[in-house]
Short mmCIF file of C-alpha atoms in Angstrom, two decimals:
data_model
loop_
_atom_site.label_atom_id
_atom_site.label_comp_id
_atom_site.label_asym_id
_atom_site.label_seq_id
_atom_site.Cartn_x
_atom_site.Cartn_y
_atom_site.Cartn_z
CA UNK A 1 120.95 -184.62 -17.88
CA UNK A 2 120.59 -180.89 -17.28
CA UNK A 3 121.94 -178.46 -19.85
CA UNK A 4 124.51 -175.82 -18.93
CA UNK A 5 123.71 -172.34 -20.16
CA UNK A 6 126.65 -171.53 -22.40
CA UNK A 7 125.39 -168.92 -24.90
CA UNK A 8 123.43 -165.70 -24.54
CA UNK A 9 120.02 -165.07 -26.07
CA UNK A 10 121.64 -162.62 -28.49
CA UNK A 11 124.11 -165.27 -29.65
CA UNK A 12 121.47 -167.96 -30.03
CA UNK A 13 118.96 -165.89 -31.97
CA UNK A 14 121.84 -164.43 -33.97
CA UNK A 15 122.56 -167.99 -35.09
CA UNK A 16 118.90 -168.44 -35.93
CA UNK A 17 118.95 -165.20 -37.95
CA UNK A 18 121.95 -166.49 -39.90
CA UNK A 19 119.99 -169.70 -40.58
CA UNK A 20 116.94 -167.73 -41.73
CA UNK A 21 119.13 -165.51 -43.92
CA UNK A 22 120.60 -168.62 -45.53
CA UNK A 23 117.14 -169.95 -46.29
CA UNK A 24 116.10 -166.56 -47.65
CA UNK A 25 118.96 -166.09 -50.11
CA UNK A 26 118.43 -169.67 -51.29
CA UNK A 27 114.84 -168.79 -52.21
CA UNK A 28 113.90 -170.76 -55.30
CA UNK A 29 111.16 -169.79 -57.71
CA UNK A 30 110.19 -173.45 -57.85
CA UNK A 31 109.27 -173.43 -54.17
CA UNK A 32 108.32 -169.75 -53.87
CA UNK A 33 105.10 -169.02 -52.07
CA UNK A 34 102.06 -167.21 -53.31
CA UNK A 35 101.19 -165.96 -56.78
CA UNK A 36 104.01 -163.42 -56.98
CA UNK A 37 106.96 -162.03 -55.06
CA UNK A 38 105.08 -159.09 -53.48
CA UNK A 39 102.40 -161.52 -52.34
CA UNK A 40 105.13 -163.70 -50.86
CA UNK A 41 106.06 -160.79 -48.59
CA UNK A 42 102.54 -160.70 -47.17
CA UNK A 43 102.69 -164.48 -46.80
CA UNK A 44 105.92 -164.19 -44.83
CA UNK A 45 104.50 -161.53 -42.52
CA UNK A 46 101.50 -163.78 -41.94
CA UNK A 47 103.85 -166.68 -41.22
CA UNK A 48 105.69 -164.59 -38.61
CA UNK A 49 102.41 -163.65 -36.95
CA UNK A 50 101.36 -167.29 -36.86
CA UNK A 51 104.82 -168.22 -35.62
CA UNK A 52 104.30 -166.36 -32.34
CA UNK A 53 101.31 -168.57 -31.63
CA UNK A 54 102.96 -171.77 -32.86
CA UNK A 55 105.93 -171.14 -30.58
CA UNK A 56 103.75 -171.15 -27.44
CA UNK A 57 104.03 -174.94 -26.81
CA UNK A 58 107.83 -174.72 -26.98
CA UNK A 59 107.89 -171.76 -24.61
CA UNK A 60 105.46 -173.52 -22.25
CA UNK A 61 107.59 -176.66 -22.15
CA UNK A 62 110.73 -174.61 -21.60
CA UNK A 63 109.17 -172.72 -18.69
CA UNK A 64 108.17 -176.00 -17.08
CA UNK A 65 111.59 -177.61 -17.64
CA UNK A 66 114.01 -174.71 -18.11
CA UNK A 67 117.18 -176.83 -17.94
CA UNK A 68 116.03 -179.94 -19.80
CA UNK A 69 116.18 -180.41 -23.59
CA UNK A 70 112.98 -181.75 -25.08
CA UNK A 71 114.33 -185.32 -25.21
CA UNK A 72 115.18 -185.32 -21.50
CA UNK A 73 111.81 -183.79 -20.63
CA UNK A 74 110.10 -186.51 -22.66
CA UNK A 75 112.00 -189.26 -20.86
CA UNK A 76 111.10 -187.75 -17.50
CA UNK A 77 107.42 -187.67 -18.43
CA UNK A 78 107.07 -190.82 -20.52
CA UNK A 79 109.89 -193.05 -19.37
CA UNK A 80 111.46 -195.20 -22.05
CA UNK A 81 108.76 -194.20 -24.51
CA UNK A 82 110.15 -190.66 -24.35
CA UNK A 83 113.14 -191.83 -26.37
CA UNK A 84 110.83 -191.68 -29.39
CA UNK A 85 110.61 -187.91 -28.99
CA UNK A 86 114.38 -187.52 -29.05
CA UNK A 87 114.50 -189.78 -32.10
CA UNK A 88 111.84 -187.65 -33.82
CA UNK A 89 113.92 -184.49 -33.36
CA UNK A 90 117.06 -186.27 -34.50
CA UNK A 91 115.39 -187.40 -37.71
CA UNK A 92 113.88 -183.97 -38.28
CA UNK A 93 117.21 -182.20 -37.96
CA UNK A 94 118.98 -184.66 -40.25
CA UNK A 95 116.26 -184.51 -42.92
CA UNK A 96 115.95 -180.72 -42.96
CA UNK A 97 119.73 -180.37 -42.94
CA UNK A 98 119.85 -182.71 -45.92
CA UNK A 99 117.28 -180.53 -47.70
CA UNK A 100 119.46 -177.44 -47.25
CA UNK A 101 122.56 -179.24 -48.53
CA UNK A 102 120.63 -180.61 -51.50
CA UNK A 103 119.48 -177.13 -52.50
CA UNK A 104 123.02 -175.82 -52.34
CA UNK A 105 124.37 -178.68 -54.45
CA UNK A 106 121.57 -178.17 -56.99
CA UNK A 107 122.55 -174.51 -57.16
CA UNK A 108 126.22 -175.36 -57.76
CA UNK A 109 125.31 -177.86 -60.47
CA UNK A 110 123.20 -175.26 -62.25
CA UNK A 111 125.46 -172.21 -61.82
CA UNK A 112 128.84 -173.75 -62.67
CA UNK A 113 130.38 -176.04 -65.26
CA UNK A 114 128.88 -179.57 -65.36
CA UNK A 115 132.29 -181.01 -64.45
CA UNK A 116 132.55 -178.80 -61.36
CA UNK A 117 132.85 -181.08 -58.27
CA UNK A 118 129.83 -179.71 -56.43
CA UNK A 119 129.68 -182.79 -54.21
CA UNK A 120 133.20 -182.07 -52.94
CA UNK A 121 132.26 -178.54 -51.90
CA UNK A 122 129.16 -179.80 -50.09
CA UNK A 123 131.18 -182.54 -48.37
CA UNK A 124 133.75 -179.97 -47.19
CA UNK A 125 130.94 -177.79 -45.82
CA UNK A 126 129.44 -180.74 -43.94
CA UNK A 127 132.86 -181.58 -42.52
CA UNK A 128 133.40 -178.01 -41.32
CA UNK A 129 129.94 -178.01 -39.73
CA UNK A 130 130.63 -181.32 -37.95
CA UNK A 131 133.91 -179.95 -36.59
CA UNK A 132 132.11 -176.90 -35.25
CA UNK A 133 129.42 -179.03 -33.61
CA UNK A 134 132.10 -181.13 -31.91
CA UNK A 135 133.67 -177.95 -30.52
CA UNK A 136 130.41 -177.00 -28.83
CA UNK A 137 127.54 -174.56 -29.11
CA UNK A 138 129.57 -171.63 -27.82
CA UNK A 139 132.12 -172.05 -30.62
CA UNK A 140 129.34 -172.19 -33.21
CA UNK A 141 127.72 -169.08 -31.70
CA UNK A 142 130.97 -167.12 -31.88
CA UNK A 143 131.44 -168.10 -35.50
CA UNK A 144 127.82 -167.15 -36.20
CA UNK A 145 128.48 -163.68 -34.79
CA UNK A 146 131.23 -163.10 -37.36
CA UNK A 147 129.10 -164.56 -40.15
CA UNK A 148 126.18 -162.33 -39.14
CA UNK A 149 128.37 -159.25 -39.56
CA UNK A 150 129.53 -160.50 -42.98
CA UNK A 151 125.93 -161.23 -43.94
CA UNK A 152 124.88 -157.72 -42.97
CA UNK A 153 127.72 -156.11 -44.93
CA UNK A 154 127.39 -158.38 -47.96
CA UNK A 155 123.62 -158.06 -48.06
CA UNK A 156 123.87 -154.28 -47.78
CA UNK A 157 126.37 -154.27 -50.69
CA UNK A 158 124.16 -156.38 -52.95
CA UNK A 159 120.95 -154.58 -51.95
CA UNK A 160 122.52 -151.14 -52.35
CA UNK A 161 123.88 -151.91 -55.80
CA UNK A 162 120.70 -153.67 -56.94
CA UNK A 163 118.53 -150.76 -55.81
CA UNK A 164 119.89 -148.74 -58.75
CA UNK A 165 118.07 -151.14 -61.09
CA UNK A 166 114.76 -150.87 -59.21
CA UNK A 167 111.75 -150.12 -61.39
CA UNK A 168 108.45 -149.57 -59.51
CA UNK A 169 106.40 -150.58 -62.55
CA UNK A 170 107.65 -154.14 -62.11
CA UNK A 171 105.72 -154.45 -58.86
CA UNK A 172 102.44 -156.27 -59.26
CA UNK A 173 99.46 -155.52 -57.00
CA UNK A 174 100.16 -156.63 -53.46
CA UNK A 175 96.88 -158.41 -52.89
CA UNK A 176 96.35 -161.58 -54.93
CA UNK A 177 93.11 -162.55 -56.59
CA UNK A 178 92.83 -165.57 -54.27
CA UNK A 179 93.30 -164.85 -50.56
CA UNK A 180 93.99 -168.55 -50.00
CA UNK A 181 97.32 -167.98 -51.76
CA UNK A 182 98.46 -166.01 -48.70
CA UNK A 183 97.72 -168.96 -46.43
CA UNK A 184 99.47 -171.35 -48.79
CA UNK A 185 102.49 -169.08 -48.91
CA UNK A 186 102.58 -168.74 -45.13
CA UNK A 187 102.45 -172.52 -44.79
CA UNK A 188 105.40 -172.88 -47.17
CA UNK A 189 107.50 -170.37 -45.24
CA UNK A 190 106.65 -172.03 -41.92
CA UNK A 191 107.60 -175.40 -43.39
CA UNK A 192 111.23 -174.31 -43.70
CA UNK A 193 111.33 -172.66 -40.27
CA UNK A 194 113.40 -174.99 -38.11
CA UNK A 195 113.54 -172.43 -35.28
CA UNK A 196 110.77 -174.11 -33.28
CA UNK A 197 112.57 -177.47 -33.20
CA UNK A 198 115.91 -175.79 -32.50
CA UNK A 199 114.39 -173.93 -29.55
CA UNK A 200 112.88 -177.12 -28.13
CA UNK A 201 116.31 -178.76 -28.10
CA UNK A 202 118.67 -175.85 -27.44
CA UNK A 203 116.84 -173.25 -25.31
CA UNK A 204 118.11 -174.86 -22.08
CA UNK A 205 121.62 -173.90 -23.22
CA UNK A 206 120.61 -170.25 -23.60
CA UNK A 207 120.68 -167.54 -20.95
CA UNK A 208 119.28 -164.03 -20.98
CA UNK A 209 116.12 -162.43 -22.37
CA UNK A 210 114.94 -165.15 -24.72
CA UNK A 211 111.56 -163.62 -25.47
CA UNK A 212 113.18 -160.39 -26.61
CA UNK A 213 115.61 -162.40 -28.74
CA UNK A 214 112.73 -164.23 -30.42
CA UNK A 215 110.97 -160.94 -31.19
CA UNK A 216 114.21 -159.49 -32.59
CA UNK A 217 114.66 -162.59 -34.76
CA UNK A 218 111.13 -162.23 -36.16
CA UNK A 219 111.61 -158.52 -36.84
CA UNK A 220 115.06 -158.90 -38.40
CA UNK A 221 114.07 -161.78 -40.64
CA UNK A 222 110.90 -159.97 -41.75
CA UNK A 223 112.96 -156.91 -42.68
CA UNK A 224 115.44 -159.04 -44.64
CA UNK A 225 112.75 -160.97 -46.50
CA UNK A 226 110.79 -157.79 -47.22
CA UNK A 227 113.77 -155.98 -48.72
CA UNK A 228 114.82 -159.03 -50.72
CA UNK A 229 111.41 -159.75 -52.23
CA UNK A 230 110.85 -156.07 -53.05
CA UNK A 231 114.21 -155.89 -54.85
CA UNK A 232 113.62 -159.14 -56.73
CA UNK A 233 110.24 -157.97 -57.96
CA UNK A 234 111.34 -154.40 -58.71
CA UNK A 235 114.69 -155.21 -60.33
CA UNK A 236 113.96 -158.42 -62.20
CA UNK A 237 110.23 -158.19 -62.85
CA UNK A 238 108.81 -161.22 -64.72
CA UNK A 239 112.39 -162.45 -65.32
CA UNK A 240 112.55 -163.51 -61.64
CA UNK A 241 109.92 -166.19 -62.22
CA UNK A 242 112.04 -167.86 -64.89
CA UNK A 243 115.01 -168.34 -62.56
CA UNK A 244 115.32 -171.30 -60.21
CA UNK A 245 117.48 -169.16 -57.87
CA UNK A 246 116.40 -165.54 -58.48
CA UNK A 247 118.63 -164.05 -55.76
CA UNK A 248 121.68 -165.42 -57.56
CA UNK A 249 120.35 -164.02 -60.83
CA UNK A 250 120.00 -160.59 -59.21
CA UNK A 251 123.55 -160.73 -57.83
CA UNK A 252 124.87 -161.83 -61.24
CA UNK A 253 123.31 -158.81 -62.95
CA UNK A 254 124.50 -156.33 -60.33
CA UNK A 255 127.88 -154.62 -60.31
CA UNK A 256 129.78 -151.97 -58.39
CA UNK A 257 132.23 -150.05 -60.63
CA UNK A 258 135.05 -152.44 -61.57
CA UNK A 259 133.31 -155.33 -59.76
CA UNK A 260 130.87 -156.12 -62.53
CA UNK A 261 129.21 -159.12 -60.89
CA UNK A 262 128.35 -159.71 -57.24
CA UNK A 263 127.50 -163.40 -57.53
CA UNK A 264 130.73 -164.42 -55.69
CA UNK A 265 129.44 -162.43 -52.72
CA UNK A 266 126.16 -164.35 -52.91
CA UNK A 267 127.93 -167.73 -53.03
CA UNK A 268 130.18 -166.81 -50.08
CA UNK A 269 127.22 -165.67 -47.97
CA UNK A 270 125.27 -168.85 -48.72
CA UNK A 271 128.24 -171.11 -47.95
CA UNK A 272 129.16 -169.49 -44.65
CA UNK A 273 125.56 -169.26 -43.51
CA UNK A 274 124.92 -172.88 -44.46
CA UNK A 275 127.93 -174.06 -42.44
CA UNK A 276 126.68 -172.22 -39.35
CA UNK A 277 123.17 -173.60 -39.75
CA UNK A 278 124.42 -177.15 -40.26
CA UNK A 279 126.78 -176.88 -37.26
CA UNK A 280 123.94 -175.69 -35.04
CA UNK A 281 121.68 -178.51 -36.23
CA UNK A 282 124.43 -181.08 -35.70
CA UNK A 283 124.99 -179.88 -32.15
CA UNK A 284 121.24 -180.28 -31.61
CA UNK A 285 121.60 -183.83 -32.99
CA UNK A 286 124.35 -184.38 -30.42
CA UNK A 287 121.94 -183.33 -27.65
CA UNK A 288 119.25 -185.67 -28.99
CA UNK A 289 121.70 -188.57 -29.14
CA UNK A 290 122.68 -187.85 -25.54
CA UNK A 291 119.00 -188.06 -24.59
CA UNK A 292 118.92 -191.47 -26.27
CA UNK A 293 121.79 -192.63 -24.08
CA UNK A 294 124.61 -192.24 -26.58
CA UNK A 295 127.98 -190.90 -25.49
CA UNK A 296 128.73 -187.21 -25.91
CA UNK A 297 131.79 -187.94 -28.04
CA UNK A 298 132.26 -186.90 -31.66
CA UNK A 299 131.09 -190.13 -33.26
CA UNK A 300 127.42 -189.32 -32.94
CA UNK A 301 127.93 -185.92 -34.56
CA UNK A 302 129.97 -187.46 -37.35
CA UNK A 303 127.27 -190.08 -37.94
CA UNK A 304 124.51 -187.47 -38.06
CA UNK A 305 126.62 -185.31 -40.37
CA UNK A 306 127.27 -188.27 -42.67
CA UNK A 307 123.54 -189.05 -42.81
CA UNK A 308 122.74 -185.40 -43.52
CA UNK A 309 125.35 -185.31 -46.27
CA UNK A 310 124.14 -188.57 -47.82
CA UNK A 311 120.56 -187.29 -47.96
CA UNK A 312 121.63 -183.99 -49.47
CA UNK A 313 123.90 -185.49 -52.12
CA UNK A 314 121.38 -188.22 -52.91
CA UNK A 315 118.53 -185.74 -53.37
CA UNK A 316 120.69 -183.63 -55.68
CA UNK A 317 121.40 -186.48 -58.12
CA UNK A 318 118.54 -188.98 -57.69
CA UNK A 319 115.18 -187.71 -58.89
CA UNK A 320 112.90 -189.94 -56.74
CA UNK A 321 114.66 -188.88 -53.54
CA UNK A 322 114.63 -185.26 -54.70
CA UNK A 323 110.88 -185.43 -55.29
CA UNK A 324 110.44 -186.79 -51.76
CA UNK A 325 112.74 -184.47 -49.82
CA UNK A 326 112.14 -181.25 -51.74
CA UNK A 327 108.42 -181.41 -51.13
CA UNK A 328 107.01 -178.38 -49.24
CA UNK A 329 104.22 -180.53 -47.82
CA UNK A 330 106.79 -182.79 -46.19
CA UNK A 331 108.58 -179.75 -44.74
CA UNK A 332 105.35 -178.42 -43.26
CA UNK A 333 104.30 -181.78 -41.82
CA UNK A 334 107.68 -182.40 -40.17
CA UNK A 335 107.92 -178.84 -38.82
CA UNK A 336 104.39 -179.00 -37.41
CA UNK A 337 105.12 -182.34 -35.76
CA UNK A 338 108.51 -181.46 -34.26
CA UNK A 339 107.95 -177.76 -33.65
CA UNK A 340 104.40 -177.79 -32.33
CA UNK A 341 102.91 -181.27 -31.97
CA UNK A 342 105.57 -182.91 -29.79
CA UNK A 343 105.94 -180.01 -27.28
CA UNK A 344 102.16 -179.68 -27.04
CA UNK A 345 101.76 -183.41 -26.40
CA UNK A 346 104.40 -183.26 -23.65
CA UNK A 347 102.63 -180.32 -22.02
CA UNK A 348 99.37 -182.28 -22.05
CA UNK A 349 101.15 -185.31 -20.55
CA UNK A 350 102.65 -183.14 -17.80
CA UNK A 351 99.24 -181.69 -17.03
CA UNK A 352 97.59 -185.10 -16.86
CA UNK A 353 100.31 -186.42 -14.56
CA UNK A 354 100.22 -183.34 -12.37
CA UNK A 355 103.90 -182.74 -13.09
CA UNK A 356 104.90 -179.26 -11.90
CA UNK A 357 108.24 -179.33 -13.62
CA UNK A 358 111.77 -179.81 -12.38
CA UNK A 359 115.23 -179.22 -13.69
#
């Protein structure tokens, strides 16, 4: 099955920037990279530099099969065994989507009253994301465009107000005592970068200058992360390391005249961004299910959404599952396998078979 190009490169990488922004504002000190927040900025820049190289297998596979999602390309190259590739991407998207939902539910449980029905909010978000995925990628991209504007305005509001609290003496030296901390931090950031897997599945649906879109995504996300980490370190200082969600702590302590706290802005940005990210991932699940021979109806999306929701809610309340899913090593292993390993293996298989590429 060939994909129809339905969204522009600007729309697609705008969605990916919304997803990255969501991951950034949900930064948790428990899973923060490096030995300090300024060092985390260097780790992120290193991760972006490595990302250009890690994306090469995905780009190579897309150039060889420009209109085939990775699951269809795998079936063309490997026959029935190629279904395992589509299944791998399906599992990856469900697991990483569950991780994002689990983090949001953990945040709600910590920030609000213990009797607050956090699970109901998360379930409503998953339902909204599933509805968007059923409507199609173009509908999700249009919604992401609106959310991106809100993210830009809301982030500018929080950053502008928080900058008044900035104290340069809170900044620690940029370079850590152990250079290996930079590599560890870069690995942690790459572990939560689902862009490579999303590109492998969804690039055939994208038209326009995709390389330029990827570069703009890397630049925009680096700017966002840089500003955020600098503000966290400069405004909160050592207090940031005591908070599980330091961005929320910064928003809670920041006010604009009569609006004494900006944490509602933070919650709204995280919720809307998370819905867009989940909807995009669920549409990618729909594509993977189609590669496995399932119908293109809504039931596959609903099933994937239910599995994603169950993982997220389970990880938020059951400690053994939380320890398994919220493990940065697991994130890195899955991202390396789905984002780099599988496309590279398919390129090698195409080369060995002398496949020039079709579709």
